[in-house]
XYZ file of C-alpha atoms in Angstrom:
651
model
C 76.136 -19.805 88.573
C 76.841 -16.927 86.159
C 75.748 -17.500 82.534
C 78.433 -18.608 80.110
C 79.929 -15.550 78.408
C 80.986 -17.847 75.510
C 84.427 -16.249 75.164
C 86.406 -18.467 72.767
C 89.608 -20.217 73.752
C 92.988 -19.358 72.249
C 95.065 -16.240 71.778
C 93.160 -12.981 71.711
C 94.154 -12.260 68.115
C 92.639 -15.576 66.973
C 89.477 -15.725 69.084
C 87.092 -14.046 66.641
C 88.317 -15.878 63.539
C 88.126 -19.228 65.317
C 84.718 -18.393 66.726
C 83.349 -17.501 63.288
C 84.487 -20.882 62.054
C 83.051 -22.795 65.007
C 79.584 -21.206 65.198
C 76.783 -23.126 63.560
C 75.544 -21.854 60.193
C 72.115 -21.620 58.607
C 72.016 -22.946 55.052
C 71.406 -20.094 52.566
C 68.249 -21.823 51.307
C 66.938 -22.076 54.874
C 67.532 -18.455 55.875
C 64.313 -17.365 54.159
C 62.389 -19.545 56.644
C 63.489 -17.442 59.614
C 62.043 -14.167 60.858
C 64.131 -11.703 62.876
C 62.842 -8.603 64.644
C 65.216 -5.628 64.895
C 64.102 -2.865 67.246
C 65.812 0.452 66.554
C 67.140 1.700 63.225
C 70.174 3.768 64.172
C 73.667 2.650 63.243
C 73.507 -0.655 65.139
C 69.906 -1.479 64.204
C 69.971 -0.172 60.652
C 73.236 -1.984 59.897
C 71.924 -5.203 61.485
C 68.590 -5.127 59.649
C 70.264 -4.460 56.287
C 72.960 -7.107 56.806
C 70.588 -9.811 58.041
C 68.218 -9.175 55.141
C 71.140 -9.262 52.711
C 71.953 -12.729 54.055
C 68.420 -13.866 53.251
C 66.556 -13.650 56.565
C 63.116 -12.024 56.760
C 63.500 -8.916 58.887
C 60.903 -6.800 60.660
C 62.437 -3.455 61.644
C 60.834 -1.105 64.170
C 61.407 2.549 64.965
C 59.370 5.042 66.955
C 60.425 7.720 64.453
C 58.683 8.476 61.180
C 61.904 7.507 59.381
C 65.059 5.581 60.303
C 66.986 8.714 59.352
C 65.837 10.376 62.578
C 67.658 7.885 64.823
C 69.864 9.580 67.422
C 72.998 8.194 65.723
C 72.589 11.174 63.418
C 73.700 13.492 66.237
C 77.251 12.089 66.481
C 79.678 14.733 65.308
C 83.398 14.149 65.590
C 84.242 10.809 64.020
C 84.627 7.036 64.106
C 87.739 5.185 65.252
C 89.503 2.537 63.186
C 92.985 1.018 63.257
C 93.832 1.730 59.614
C 97.092 3.527 60.483
C 96.894 5.729 57.390
C 98.943 8.307 59.289
C 101.780 5.795 59.764
C 102.067 7.074 63.329
C 102.297 3.753 65.154
C 98.656 2.716 65.324
C 97.586 -0.929 65.165
C 94.706 -3.201 66.097
C 96.467 -3.971 69.358
C 97.018 -0.298 70.189
C 93.337 0.501 69.584
C 92.449 -2.475 71.782
C 94.848 -1.325 74.490
C 93.695 2.310 74.411
C 90.056 1.220 74.672
C 90.640 -1.126 77.613
C 92.772 1.489 79.378
C 90.300 4.265 78.547
C 87.537 2.147 80.106
C 89.646 1.945 83.274
C 90.033 -1.836 82.938
C 86.368 -2.634 83.416
C 85.635 -4.101 79.966
C 85.962 -7.628 78.567
C 89.235 -8.065 76.721
C 87.817 -10.416 74.083
C 84.967 -8.121 73.061
C 87.209 -5.073 72.875
C 89.824 -6.819 70.747
C 87.140 -7.973 68.319
C 85.897 -4.388 68.107
C 89.400 -3.192 67.203
C 89.743 -5.955 64.603
C 86.531 -5.256 62.714
C 87.032 -1.477 62.897
C 89.230 -1.818 59.812
C 86.381 -3.421 57.839
C 83.886 -0.766 58.889
C 85.705 2.001 57.050
C 85.872 -0.029 53.843
C 82.176 -0.837 54.125
C 81.208 2.798 54.644
C 83.411 4.095 51.818
C 81.818 1.520 49.503
C 78.415 2.887 50.539
C 79.484 6.394 49.598
C 80.083 7.925 53.024
C 81.973 11.184 52.247
C 84.838 10.945 54.720
C 87.297 13.825 54.691
C 90.379 13.172 52.562
C 93.966 14.331 52.510
C 95.422 16.118 49.476
C 96.776 12.835 48.093
C 93.375 11.146 48.248
C 93.795 9.037 51.395
C 91.108 9.309 54.044
C 91.980 11.931 56.638
C 92.331 11.229 60.351
C 92.336 13.348 63.473
C 93.028 12.667 67.130
C 90.531 12.082 69.915
C 90.879 11.827 73.674
C 92.762 8.951 75.255
C 95.008 8.258 72.251
C 98.371 9.489 71.049
C 97.729 8.529 67.433
C 95.340 9.872 64.790
C 92.778 7.161 64.083
C 89.476 9.033 63.922
C 87.802 9.183 60.491
C 85.337 12.023 60.040
C 83.021 13.946 57.747
C 83.440 17.476 59.152
C 81.176 17.599 62.214
C 78.473 15.437 60.623
C 79.987 11.974 60.849
C 76.989 10.333 62.513
C 74.635 11.747 59.913
C 76.730 10.558 56.987
C 77.239 7.072 58.457
C 73.530 6.780 59.165
C 72.709 7.749 55.593
C 75.018 4.938 54.456
C 73.254 2.400 56.671
C 69.879 3.817 55.645
C 70.687 3.351 51.959
C 71.560 -0.300 52.614
C 68.363 -0.700 54.658
C 66.235 0.991 51.967
C 67.616 -1.403 49.384
C 66.380 -4.368 51.415
C 63.010 -2.701 52.038
C 62.554 -2.320 48.294
C 63.454 -5.999 47.810
C 60.805 -6.962 50.372
C 63.307 -8.580 52.739
C 62.780 -5.894 55.397
C 59.325 -4.860 56.506
C 59.576 -1.423 58.075
C 57.333 -0.408 60.990
C 57.616 3.313 61.718
C 56.042 5.207 64.632
C 55.936 1.934 66.623
C 57.241 1.639 70.178
C 58.189 -1.607 71.885
C 56.248 -1.988 75.136
C 57.018 -5.618 75.982
C 59.167 -8.591 75.037
C 57.371 -11.938 74.782
C 59.224 -14.935 76.216
C 57.910 -18.485 75.638
C 59.604 -21.495 77.221
C 62.430 -19.212 78.284
C 63.151 -17.930 74.757
C 62.374 -14.608 73.082
C 59.678 -15.120 70.493
C 58.484 -11.612 69.701
C 57.404 -8.206 70.931
C 54.306 -6.140 71.679
C 54.223 -2.620 70.254
C 52.015 0.449 70.321
C 51.358 2.426 67.166
C 52.156 5.984 68.205
C 49.750 7.484 65.663
C 46.542 5.582 66.400
C 47.337 3.819 69.678
C 46.836 0.308 68.311
C 48.479 -2.478 70.323
C 50.038 -5.130 68.079
C 51.965 -8.397 68.492
C 54.833 -9.503 66.267
C 56.424 -12.947 66.322
C 59.917 -13.958 65.257
C 62.557 -16.620 65.734
C 64.869 -14.055 67.363
C 64.761 -10.440 68.536
C 67.581 -7.896 68.264
C 67.426 -4.760 70.404
C 69.361 -1.748 69.103
C 67.599 0.938 71.095
C 70.434 3.122 72.350
C 71.315 4.356 75.807
C 69.483 5.662 78.850
C 71.248 8.991 79.465
C 67.890 10.786 79.615
C 67.373 9.353 83.088
C 69.212 12.577 84.037
C 66.580 14.651 82.169
C 69.199 17.087 80.868
C 71.623 15.301 78.555
C 72.963 15.529 75.027
C 70.538 12.786 73.980
C 67.483 13.499 71.851
C 64.340 13.885 73.947
C 62.866 10.651 72.589
C 65.795 8.524 73.813
C 64.683 6.227 76.640
C 65.297 2.918 78.412
C 61.883 1.300 77.927
C 62.832 -1.431 75.427
C 65.860 -2.526 77.454
C 63.925 -2.238 80.717
C 61.019 -4.350 79.423
C 63.591 -6.997 78.463
C 65.234 -6.690 81.877
C 61.942 -7.333 83.648
C 61.478 -10.442 81.513
C 64.823 -11.913 82.583
C 67.656 -10.083 80.816
C 70.402 -9.035 83.238
C 71.235 -5.306 83.343
C 74.986 -4.732 83.611
C 76.949 -1.846 85.162
C 73.988 0.607 85.167
C 75.931 3.261 87.103
C 78.633 3.632 84.425
C 77.639 6.951 82.871
C 79.805 9.026 80.582
C 79.984 12.751 81.175
C 81.109 14.629 78.041
C 83.365 17.614 78.822
C 82.573 19.641 75.712
C 78.934 20.748 75.959
C 77.281 24.143 75.854
C 76.527 25.068 79.507
C 73.025 25.085 80.969
C 71.416 28.475 80.515
C 68.149 28.122 82.428
C 65.408 25.946 83.935
C 63.467 26.106 80.681
C 65.907 23.798 78.874
C 64.825 20.284 77.970
C 68.187 19.063 76.593
C 71.807 20.086 76.165
C 73.925 20.539 73.064
C 77.186 18.735 72.463
C 80.200 20.403 70.880
C 82.332 17.697 69.305
C 85.351 16.331 71.149
C 87.244 16.866 67.905
C 87.397 20.543 68.882
C 89.907 19.606 71.578
C 92.394 18.799 68.802
C 92.928 22.523 68.274
C 91.017 24.240 71.065
C 92.843 24.908 74.333
C 90.933 24.539 77.604
C 91.570 27.165 80.290
C 90.209 29.214 83.184
C 91.544 32.328 84.903
C 94.370 31.644 87.331
C 92.651 33.469 90.184
C 89.164 33.456 91.693
C 89.230 37.259 91.663
C 89.745 37.377 87.903
C 86.949 34.827 87.380
C 84.580 36.907 89.536
C 85.307 40.009 87.469
C 84.527 38.021 84.312
C 81.245 36.732 85.732
C 80.189 40.247 86.717
C 80.976 41.573 83.242
C 83.635 43.986 84.503
C 86.148 42.634 81.980
C 85.946 40.744 78.680
C 87.559 37.358 78.141
C 89.888 38.795 75.496
C 91.250 41.226 78.120
C 92.841 38.372 80.070
C 96.546 38.105 79.319
C 98.295 34.830 78.554
C 100.121 34.777 81.892
C 96.783 35.148 83.716
C 95.345 31.957 82.177
C 95.546 28.409 83.548
C 95.604 25.802 80.767
C 94.895 23.213 83.429
C 94.719 20.077 81.252
C 98.028 20.897 79.581
C 99.527 21.669 82.986
C 98.360 18.471 84.701
C 98.599 16.000 81.803
C 101.494 17.088 79.566
C 101.631 13.818 77.570
C 98.001 14.069 76.426
C 97.175 17.707 77.157
C 93.688 18.687 76.035
C 93.131 15.194 74.590
C 92.803 13.326 77.867
C 89.783 10.970 78.057
C 86.362 12.433 78.688
C 86.033 11.407 82.322
C 89.377 13.026 83.201
C 88.596 16.247 81.321
C 85.117 16.445 82.858
C 86.271 15.984 86.445
C 88.959 18.617 86.021
C 86.491 21.134 84.580
C 84.211 20.511 87.549
C 87.161 20.970 89.917
C 88.017 24.361 88.393
C 84.426 25.506 88.820
C 84.259 24.143 92.380
C 87.342 26.233 93.161
C 85.459 29.344 92.022
C 87.367 29.786 88.762
C 84.454 28.912 86.494
C 83.314 31.437 83.905
C 80.003 32.555 82.427
C 77.168 34.079 84.435
C 76.607 30.832 86.362
C 80.285 30.110 87.006
C 79.694 26.612 85.615
C 81.818 26.784 82.477
C 85.416 26.778 81.274
C 86.862 28.183 78.058
C 87.714 26.323 74.862
C 89.952 28.733 72.961
C 90.846 28.636 69.242
C 92.925 31.804 69.049
C 96.213 29.919 68.647
C 95.084 27.684 65.779
C 93.393 30.591 63.985
C 96.634 32.547 64.257
C 98.617 29.547 63.023
C 96.554 28.349 60.018
C 93.962 31.060 59.495
C 90.225 31.394 60.006
C 89.362 29.850 56.631
C 91.285 26.645 57.367
C 89.647 26.363 60.798
C 86.263 26.846 59.155
C 86.998 23.978 56.761
C 87.547 21.658 59.746
C 84.928 22.864 62.211
C 82.740 25.384 60.415
C 79.365 23.758 61.043
C 80.192 23.301 64.742
C 81.219 26.939 65.083
C 78.023 28.018 63.316
C 75.920 25.877 65.649
C 77.616 27.372 68.708
C 77.083 30.912 67.414
C 73.378 30.320 66.752
C 72.793 28.914 70.240
C 74.875 31.374 72.270
C 74.986 34.462 70.016
C 78.759 34.503 70.525
C 81.366 34.286 67.742
C 83.855 31.485 68.546
C 86.252 32.840 65.916
C 86.577 36.048 67.966
C 86.322 34.758 71.535
C 86.604 31.365 73.277
C 83.683 28.964 73.500
C 82.214 28.306 76.936
C 81.848 24.608 77.710
C 80.839 22.447 80.674
C 80.408 18.672 81.175
C 77.042 17.015 80.569
C 75.610 13.489 80.467
C 76.273 11.998 77.059
C 76.552 8.193 76.857
C 75.865 5.181 79.043
C 78.405 2.382 79.162
C 76.017 0.175 81.135
C 73.221 -1.750 79.447
C 71.859 -5.230 78.948
C 74.389 -7.947 79.743
C 75.394 -9.918 76.646
C 77.751 -12.782 75.978
C 80.381 -12.860 73.223
C 77.589 -13.537 70.712
C 75.745 -10.390 71.889
C 72.968 -12.590 73.309
C 71.343 -11.539 76.576
C 70.449 -13.947 79.381
C 67.205 -14.597 77.469
C 68.015 -17.021 74.630
C 67.025 -15.559 71.282
C 67.195 -11.963 72.552
C 70.219 -9.953 71.420
C 71.383 -6.448 72.278
C 73.641 -4.368 70.046
C 75.232 -0.921 70.170
C 74.752 1.349 73.164
C 71.951 -0.725 74.697
C 74.444 -3.455 75.651
C 77.300 -3.079 78.115
C 80.068 -4.952 76.386
C 82.824 -2.789 74.943
C 83.582 0.380 76.877
C 84.069 -0.510 80.539
C 83.714 2.442 82.890
C 84.423 5.152 80.299
C 84.029 5.308 76.527
C 86.739 6.904 74.437
C 85.458 9.464 71.959
C 84.569 8.203 68.443
C 84.107 4.639 69.705
C 80.282 4.671 69.843
C 79.897 4.752 66.063
C 82.588 2.092 65.822
C 80.711 -0.247 68.173
C 77.298 0.339 66.613
C 78.486 -0.484 63.099
C 80.736 -3.333 64.263
C 77.809 -5.013 66.026
C 75.398 -4.406 63.162
C 77.529 -5.133 60.100
C 80.101 -7.635 61.316
C 79.133 -9.371 64.576
C 75.403 -10.099 64.828
C 75.127 -11.493 61.255
C 77.565 -14.237 62.285
C 76.512 -14.905 65.861
C 72.723 -14.955 65.486
C 73.051 -17.871 63.065
C 74.495 -20.016 65.856
C 71.181 -19.712 67.701
C 68.900 -19.964 64.669
C 70.655 -23.094 63.406
C 69.410 -24.826 66.561
C 65.901 -23.337 66.289
C 63.205 -25.126 64.240
C 61.844 -23.003 61.415
C 58.306 -23.939 62.491
C 57.757 -22.093 65.768
C 55.982 -24.123 68.445
C 56.036 -24.089 72.223
C 56.871 -27.094 74.402
C 53.248 -28.265 74.117
C 53.415 -28.203 70.292
C 51.144 -25.136 70.155
C 51.955 -22.893 67.182
C 53.567 -19.602 68.180
C 51.733 -16.713 66.541
C 49.980 -13.517 67.598
C 47.108 -15.605 68.998
C 49.358 -17.668 71.268
C 48.357 -17.339 74.952
C 51.711 -15.726 75.811
C 51.138 -12.934 73.286
C 47.518 -12.487 74.364
C 48.680 -12.165 77.985
C 51.465 -9.732 77.065
C 49.058 -7.537 75.115
C 46.672 -7.516 78.075
C 49.491 -6.463 80.413
C 50.279 -3.556 78.082
C 46.611 -2.519 77.935
C 46.268 -2.758 81.723
C 49.347 -0.600 82.229
C 48.028 1.951 79.735
C 44.630 1.986 81.440
C 46.320 2.524 84.805
C 48.115 5.595 83.468
C 44.989 7.030 81.877
C 42.885 6.490 84.996
C 45.116 8.805 87.032
C 43.865 12.304 87.674
C 46.707 13.887 89.593
C 48.328 17.300 89.322
C 51.829 16.733 87.929
C 52.802 16.003 84.348
C 55.274 13.284 83.299
C 57.792 16.027 82.488
C 57.607 17.402 86.029
C 58.422 13.997 87.490
C 61.166 13.472 84.913
C 62.776 16.791 85.748
C 62.638 16.013 89.484
C 64.274 12.623 88.896
C 66.943 14.198 86.714
C 67.845 16.691 89.426
C 68.306 13.891 91.975
C 70.386 11.791 89.586
C 72.671 14.656 88.507
C 73.256 15.953 92.025
C 73.936 12.608 93.707
C 74.774 10.081 90.963
C 76.405 12.362 88.395
C 80.031 13.421 87.984
C 80.838 12.742 91.636
C 79.167 10.356 94.061
C 79.498 9.442 97.720
C 77.767 6.981 100.020
C 75.824 9.638 101.916
C 74.490 11.293 98.770
C 73.623 7.988 97.099
C 71.754 6.779 100.180
C 69.799 10.041 100.213
C 69.117 9.733 96.472
C 67.725 6.214 96.854
C 65.199 7.388 99.446
C 64.264 10.411 97.317
C 63.714 8.278 94.197
C 61.529 5.848 96.141
C 59.499 8.795 97.421
C 59.216 10.230 93.913
C 58.049 6.864 92.557
C 55.256 6.730 95.117
C 54.220 10.263 94.209
C 54.320 9.391 90.508
C 51.749 6.620 90.889
C 49.536 8.826 93.048
C 49.771 12.267 91.452
C 50.393 11.744 87.724
C 48.330 13.919 85.414
C 47.389 12.608 81.974
C 44.875 13.690 79.376
C 43.518 12.024 76.242
C 43.045 8.338 75.539
C 45.076 5.348 74.452
C 43.390 5.071 71.040
C 45.032 8.144 69.556
C 48.304 9.974 69.295
C 49.075 10.759 72.937
C 52.590 11.957 73.656
C 51.849 12.474 77.346
C 50.969 8.780 77.600
C 54.191 7.819 75.804
C 56.205 9.998 78.179
C 54.484 8.577 81.262
C 55.556 5.044 80.367
C 59.125 6.099 79.749
C 59.351 8.109 82.984
C 57.949 5.164 84.973
C 60.800 3.029 83.643
C 63.371 5.779 84.284
C 62.263 5.928 87.918
C 62.927 2.214 88.374
C 66.207 2.399 86.468
C 67.361 5.401 88.515
C 67.045 3.431 91.730
C 69.049 0.546 90.247
C 71.768 2.965 89.101
C 72.048 4.293 92.644
C 72.213 0.752 94.048
C 74.969 -0.121 91.579
C 76.946 3.023 92.444
C 76.550 2.329 96.177
C 77.732 -1.251 95.734
C 80.899 -0.319 93.823
C 83.231 0.977 96.538
C 85.899 2.266 94.183
C 86.388 4.972 91.603
C 86.816 3.939 87.975
C 86.253 5.869 84.769
C 82.987 7.794 84.870
C 82.107 6.270 88.258
C 83.867 8.647 90.641
C 83.243 7.899 94.318
C 84.651 10.813 96.306
C 85.757 8.465 99.097
C 88.075 6.656 96.686
C 90.617 9.032 95.138
C 94.365 9.380 95.396
C 96.382 12.323 96.677
C 96.116 14.003 93.252
C 92.349 13.619 93.103
C 92.469 10.876 90.462
C 90.202 7.807 90.421
C 91.337 4.993 92.721
C 90.319 1.522 91.518
C 90.057 -1.581 93.676
C 90.982 -4.385 91.308
C 91.056 -7.007 94.036
C 87.389 -6.575 94.903
C 85.698 -4.912 91.923
C 87.269 -6.237 88.716
C 83.939 -7.660 87.616
C 80.843 -6.876 85.586
C 77.933 -6.123 87.913
C 74.948 -7.857 86.283
C 71.645 -7.183 88.050
C 68.776 -9.653 87.942
C 65.143 -8.522 88.258
C 63.436 -10.320 91.154
C 59.949 -8.818 90.980
C 58.253 -5.445 91.309
C 59.361 -3.481 94.382
C 61.878 -6.195 95.293
C 65.659 -5.668 95.604
C 67.517 -6.868 92.543
C 70.050 -9.674 92.803
C 73.672 -8.878 91.982
C 75.511 -11.377 89.783
C 79.232 -10.935 89.138
C 81.120 -11.815 85.962
C 84.853 -11.761 86.811
C 87.007 -9.789 84.392
C 90.212 -11.632 83.513
C 93.090 -9.636 81.989
C 95.593 -11.781 80.149
C 96.790 -9.341 77.479
C 96.989 -5.998 79.272
C 98.502 -5.322 82.630
C 96.183 -3.892 85.259
C 97.809 -0.597 86.137
C 96.895 2.845 87.330
C 95.655 4.975 84.451
C 98.058 7.808 83.809
C 97.837 10.493 81.137
C 100.640 12.645 82.510
């Protein structure tokens, strides 16, 4: 029987308010008796740690960075969605809810998405109060711009640095609680295991990345806010440190992993330039507000461009194909990311791609520069244009940018109920490391919205429901005190040491990076923008082969009692290898196309994704059954009572 998702009864507009009233509360005087671990200090984790400490709980916050300010949330550029309707253009909480469910191709929980739209309004007020310098209109109101998948302007922004500014706001709130002594900050510490006692999460085991010390930490509840797993593809827009280890350790202790194959491909990235690259660079989706996407109309013209026989500015207007505007007139260049990405790939597959590799399309700003001037464009996008120029040595004010899709975000993650609790009681997952809000495709500017919603406005309410039923004095079922000396923690520490020793004992020939790159190639080629049964079956066999080679031919140097980045990487790659196989299994099982999951066998006559709502309108939640054993698929049916299941159309 599938775990209770705890979705409240009643109309969708009343569910969250009623739920907040019905959850159990912890008396303010009792909150100081409870310890909560928060792993990850990006927007979701930083906001959660600060908010929980503000309520009176004792919080232990962990990051593998030297400062919370280095969390990958800082990399978000374009903005954060909220249903404020400052533009008076028809936006509302319901419209944001509808756009998000539709954008996710009807593979998200209605109740969670509506709650996200509701609290989005509060997020902006919270951030403004913290001093986040959102852009403003002449009259003083906060400015908005449009993002893909919406016909209203609801995206709040701080030039192209929105993630950085929001993170600084959360960091200031977190720092305040650190100074008060309510948050104890552990930097350069990586979670290597979750400790479960009597079926409930009671703490974690970490490794100090500076000196290699293995440590245990107990708590009444654990909150994971550790981001996504896009680096399973090796090349992605994620920071190199981003990994799946925390979520995967939880998964192997009993937390279901939901919809692992739902990967978002971002259409607006700087193309790959060579095998030497270790990551890719994102150019904000906000650029599609004013930039026009096009390729040459003919293969011959594209070939001349690639050979350098002509310059892009030599191509006349009538020789250009603005393919998104042509195919999707209602949304134009602001179609959702999965649609824009697939169409860019199609143009390149037809031989009309540009750049030396032929794997790029143009994003052109000539029209907007002509209309409002270079200075005004610089005010909106200047730092993004500067970044592009430094990386490519091309001036985007004088010629179009070259862009191509790349892995960006993962909609899959740990399964959580309405309270954001995993299938392990006492273990919560927030932000990108859970699956709950985006379905099969995330609309742009919704990641920051979810991270802050979960951290500031959801987990502070819902975690109390669990803690109110948890004795302040932690004991197991045999009345043995739960502390770092408890047998479960001693055993977990030993497992971590044994795994570390196994890595260090290997004397093979290939580095962790070599295995990671090989895995990434398999995942991108066969489980990337387009998938089919034959390719996925081949990929599964190749990943299994690569896993065997990894445990036989891994090369490591150094010891575990020191800073050892090769050792860190080995552990993360080992988890990526297991995750990669599960992603392939999930993609093979889902015989439909939806959002970012595009199975080539399931497309309509226009090449658009073809869902199968009768058979696949469910959350695929995978249960770990043991090392080297097939995982068990559990299905949570998705019930749509407030939106009509229909074919997504952006024409």
